[in-house]
Short mmCIF file of C-alpha atoms in Angstrom, two decimals:
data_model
loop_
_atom_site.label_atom_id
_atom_site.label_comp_id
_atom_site.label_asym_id
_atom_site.label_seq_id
_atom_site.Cartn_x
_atom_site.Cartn_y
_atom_site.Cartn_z
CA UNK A 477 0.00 0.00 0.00
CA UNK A 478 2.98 2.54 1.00
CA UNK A 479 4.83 1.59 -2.56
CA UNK A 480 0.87 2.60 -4.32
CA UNK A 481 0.65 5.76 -3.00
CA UNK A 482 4.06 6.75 -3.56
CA UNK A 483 3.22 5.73 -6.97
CA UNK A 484 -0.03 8.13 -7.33
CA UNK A 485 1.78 11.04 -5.31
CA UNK A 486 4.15 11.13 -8.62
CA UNK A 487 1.59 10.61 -11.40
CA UNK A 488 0.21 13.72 -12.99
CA UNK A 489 -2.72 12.29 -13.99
CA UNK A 490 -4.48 8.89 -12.74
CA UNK A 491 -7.56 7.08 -13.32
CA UNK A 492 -10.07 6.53 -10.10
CA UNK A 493 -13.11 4.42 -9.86
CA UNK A 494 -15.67 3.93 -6.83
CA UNK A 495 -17.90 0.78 -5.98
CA UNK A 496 -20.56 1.08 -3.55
CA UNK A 497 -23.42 -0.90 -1.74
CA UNK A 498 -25.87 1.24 -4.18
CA UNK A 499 -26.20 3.60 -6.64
CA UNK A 500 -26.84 6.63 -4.09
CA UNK A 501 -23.78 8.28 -3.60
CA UNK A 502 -24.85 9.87 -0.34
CA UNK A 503 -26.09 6.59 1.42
CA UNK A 504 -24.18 4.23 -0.11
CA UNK A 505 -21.34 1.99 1.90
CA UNK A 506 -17.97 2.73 0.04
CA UNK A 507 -16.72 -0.93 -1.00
CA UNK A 508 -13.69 0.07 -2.51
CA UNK A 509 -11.55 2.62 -4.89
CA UNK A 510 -9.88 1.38 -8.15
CA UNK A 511 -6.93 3.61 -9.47
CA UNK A 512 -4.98 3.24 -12.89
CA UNK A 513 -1.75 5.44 -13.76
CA UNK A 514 -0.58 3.18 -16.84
CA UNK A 515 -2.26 0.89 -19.37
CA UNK A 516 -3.41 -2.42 -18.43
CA UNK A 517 -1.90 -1.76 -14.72
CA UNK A 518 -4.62 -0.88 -12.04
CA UNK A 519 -4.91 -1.49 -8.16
CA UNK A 520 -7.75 -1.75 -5.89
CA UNK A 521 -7.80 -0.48 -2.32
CA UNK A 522 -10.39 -1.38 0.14
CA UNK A 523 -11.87 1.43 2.01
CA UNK A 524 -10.42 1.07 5.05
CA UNK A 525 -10.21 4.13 7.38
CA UNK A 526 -6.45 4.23 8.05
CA UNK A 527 -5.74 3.89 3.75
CA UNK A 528 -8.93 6.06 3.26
CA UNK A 529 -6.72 8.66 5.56
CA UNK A 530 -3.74 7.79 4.09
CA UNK A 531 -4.94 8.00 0.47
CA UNK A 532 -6.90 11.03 1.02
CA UNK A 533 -4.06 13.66 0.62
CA UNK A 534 -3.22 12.17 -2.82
CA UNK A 535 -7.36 12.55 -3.74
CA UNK A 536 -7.71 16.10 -2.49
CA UNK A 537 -4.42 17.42 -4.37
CA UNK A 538 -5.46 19.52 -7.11
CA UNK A 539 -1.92 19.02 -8.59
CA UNK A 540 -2.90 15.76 -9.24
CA UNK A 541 -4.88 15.45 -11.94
CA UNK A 542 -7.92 12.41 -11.47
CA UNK A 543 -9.65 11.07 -14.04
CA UNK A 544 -13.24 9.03 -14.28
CA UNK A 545 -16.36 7.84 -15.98
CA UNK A 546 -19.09 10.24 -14.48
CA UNK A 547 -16.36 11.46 -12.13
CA UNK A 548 -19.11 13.47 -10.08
CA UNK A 549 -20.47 10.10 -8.83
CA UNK A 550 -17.11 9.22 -7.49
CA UNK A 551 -16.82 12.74 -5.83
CA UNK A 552 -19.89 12.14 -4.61
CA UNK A 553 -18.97 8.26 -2.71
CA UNK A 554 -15.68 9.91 -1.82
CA UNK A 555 -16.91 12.82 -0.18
CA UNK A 556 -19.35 10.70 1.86
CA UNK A 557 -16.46 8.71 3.20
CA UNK A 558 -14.83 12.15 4.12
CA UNK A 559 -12.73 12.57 0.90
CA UNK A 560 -13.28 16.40 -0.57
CA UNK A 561 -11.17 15.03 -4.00
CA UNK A 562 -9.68 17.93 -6.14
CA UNK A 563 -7.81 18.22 -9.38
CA UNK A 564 -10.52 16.21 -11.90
CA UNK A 565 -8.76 16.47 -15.17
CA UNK A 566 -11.05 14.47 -17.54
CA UNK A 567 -14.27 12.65 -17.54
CA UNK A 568 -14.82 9.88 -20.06
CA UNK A 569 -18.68 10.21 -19.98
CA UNK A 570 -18.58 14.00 -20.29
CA UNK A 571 -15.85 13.83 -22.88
CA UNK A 572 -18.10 10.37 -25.18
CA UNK A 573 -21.55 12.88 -24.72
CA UNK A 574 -19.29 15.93 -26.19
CA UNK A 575 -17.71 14.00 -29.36
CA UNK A 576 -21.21 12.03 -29.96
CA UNK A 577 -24.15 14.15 -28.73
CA UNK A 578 -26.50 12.19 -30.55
CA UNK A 579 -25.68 8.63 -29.21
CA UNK A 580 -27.90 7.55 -26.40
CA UNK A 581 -24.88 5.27 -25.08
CA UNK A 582 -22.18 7.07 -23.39
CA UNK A 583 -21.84 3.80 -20.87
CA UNK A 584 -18.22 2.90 -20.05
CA UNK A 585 -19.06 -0.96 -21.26
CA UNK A 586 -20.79 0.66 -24.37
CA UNK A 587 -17.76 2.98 -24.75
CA UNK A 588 -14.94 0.79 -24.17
CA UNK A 589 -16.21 -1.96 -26.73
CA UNK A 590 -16.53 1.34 -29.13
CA UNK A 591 -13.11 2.53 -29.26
CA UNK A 592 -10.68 -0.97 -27.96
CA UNK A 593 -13.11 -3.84 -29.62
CA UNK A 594 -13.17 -5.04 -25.75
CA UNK A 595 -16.06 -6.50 -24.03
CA UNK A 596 -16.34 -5.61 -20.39
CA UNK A 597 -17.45 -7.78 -18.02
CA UNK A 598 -21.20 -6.91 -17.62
CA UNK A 599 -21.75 -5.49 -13.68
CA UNK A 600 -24.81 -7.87 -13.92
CA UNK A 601 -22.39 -10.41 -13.59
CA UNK A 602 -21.45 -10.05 -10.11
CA UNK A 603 -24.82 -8.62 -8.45
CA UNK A 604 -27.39 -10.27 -10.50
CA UNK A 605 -30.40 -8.66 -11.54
CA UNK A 606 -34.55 -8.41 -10.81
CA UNK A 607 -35.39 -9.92 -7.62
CA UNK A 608 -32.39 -12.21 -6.76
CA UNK A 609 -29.88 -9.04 -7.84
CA UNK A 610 -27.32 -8.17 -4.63
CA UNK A 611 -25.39 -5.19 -3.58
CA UNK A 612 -21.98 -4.78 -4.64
CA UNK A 613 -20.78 -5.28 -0.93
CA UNK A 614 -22.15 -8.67 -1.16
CA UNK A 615 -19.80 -9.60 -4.13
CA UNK A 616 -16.74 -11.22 -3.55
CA UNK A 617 -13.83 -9.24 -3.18
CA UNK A 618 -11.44 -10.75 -5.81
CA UNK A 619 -14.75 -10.26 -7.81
CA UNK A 620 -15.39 -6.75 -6.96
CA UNK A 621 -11.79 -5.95 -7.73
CA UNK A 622 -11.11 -7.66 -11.01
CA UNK A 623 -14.31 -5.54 -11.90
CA UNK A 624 -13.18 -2.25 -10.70
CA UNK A 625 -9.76 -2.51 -11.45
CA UNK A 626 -11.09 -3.56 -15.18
CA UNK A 627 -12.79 -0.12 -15.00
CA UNK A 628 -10.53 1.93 -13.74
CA UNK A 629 -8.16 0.54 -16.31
CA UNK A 630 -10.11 1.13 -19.41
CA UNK A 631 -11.18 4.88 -17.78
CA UNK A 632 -6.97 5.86 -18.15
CA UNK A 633 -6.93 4.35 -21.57
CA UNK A 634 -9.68 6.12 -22.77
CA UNK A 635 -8.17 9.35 -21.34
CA UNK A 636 -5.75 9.93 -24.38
CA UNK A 637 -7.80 8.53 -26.78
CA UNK A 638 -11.14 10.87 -26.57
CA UNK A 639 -8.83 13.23 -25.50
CA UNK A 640 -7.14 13.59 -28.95
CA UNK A 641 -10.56 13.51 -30.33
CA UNK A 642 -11.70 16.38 -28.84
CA UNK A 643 -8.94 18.63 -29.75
CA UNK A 644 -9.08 17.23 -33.43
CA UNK A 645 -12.62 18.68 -33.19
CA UNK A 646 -11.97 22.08 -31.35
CA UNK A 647 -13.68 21.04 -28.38
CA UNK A 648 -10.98 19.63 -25.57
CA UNK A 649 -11.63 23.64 -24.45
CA UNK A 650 -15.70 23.11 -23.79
CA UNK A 651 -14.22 19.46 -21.80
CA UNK A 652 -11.74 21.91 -20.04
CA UNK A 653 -13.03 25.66 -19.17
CA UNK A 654 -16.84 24.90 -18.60
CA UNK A 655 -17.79 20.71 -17.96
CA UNK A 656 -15.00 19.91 -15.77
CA UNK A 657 -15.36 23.18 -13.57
CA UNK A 658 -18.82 22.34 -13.11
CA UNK A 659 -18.44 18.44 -11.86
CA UNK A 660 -17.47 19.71 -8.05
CA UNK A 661 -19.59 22.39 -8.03
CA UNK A 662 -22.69 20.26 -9.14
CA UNK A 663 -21.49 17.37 -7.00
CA UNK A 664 -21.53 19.53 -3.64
CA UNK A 665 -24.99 20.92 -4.72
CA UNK A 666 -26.68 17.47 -4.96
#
């Protein structure tokens, strides 16, 4: 854990993913954080309150640029657990709805399978679905983590990729100067 977060306190940019017991950010039991900083290399921490302490310092430096798909959800879980996380440099989701307005799928499964040919591991999967579906925190760990890890992996490959896209179509600036701003800002006010 102390060689990780050495690792993240010298990336300028990593990916971070958040699974919780439910899709309400605000109620929600925090079941752990995936990070990526390289391609195909991603870690998984559980949300333990001395690492949740000891990560936090890396999360809420704005030096350190964080990336995610619908980072303000992940804002949201990390701010419940305490975590005020600063410096969001890209958003995957924001950046798919900008390049492709007209799509109805800006999905990270959806996404990834659009631009690597990969199919992601469905999160039906691990929780089910209907009546017998589960809560994330009832998932296996090694589960949950191949799953988030997966995620948080694809999120920092994506990063360049749309990323180049956007400036190719003059609008990396609209990603930049107005969406991004406005994730924090709408996160605190839900």
């Amino acid at each position: 854990f102390q060689t990780l977060l050495k690792e993240l306190g010298h990336q300028k940019l990593f990916a971070v993913d958040t699974e919780t017991s439910s899709l309400d950010p605000f109620t929600a039991k925090l079941v752990g954080i995936s990070v990526s900083w390289h391609p195909e290399h991603a870690a998984f921490i559980l949300p333990k309150p001395e690492w949740i302490s000891q990560l936090k310092p890396i999360l809420q430096d704005p030096a350190i640029g964080k990336a995610g798909h619908n980072v303000k959800f992940d804002l949201q879980s990390l701010g419940t657990a305490g975590v005020d996380v600063r410096g969001v440099a890209f958003d995957t989701m924001i950046a798919s709805y900008l390049l492709n307005p007209g799509s109805r799928q800006h999905n990270l499964d959806g996404l990834v399978f659009a631009e690597f040919g990969h199919q992601m591991t469905p999160i039906t999967n691990l929780i089910g679905k209907g009546t017998s579906q589960r809560s994330m925190a009832e998932v296996p760990i090694n589960q949950v983590s191949d799953y988030a890890c997966a995620d948080a992996d694809y999120t920092f490959r994506l990063v360049g990729k749309l990323k180049a896209e956007l400036e190719e179509k003059n609008q990396l600036g609209l990603l930049e100067k107005i969406e991004l701003p406005l994730i924090p800002v709408l996160a605190r006010m839900e």
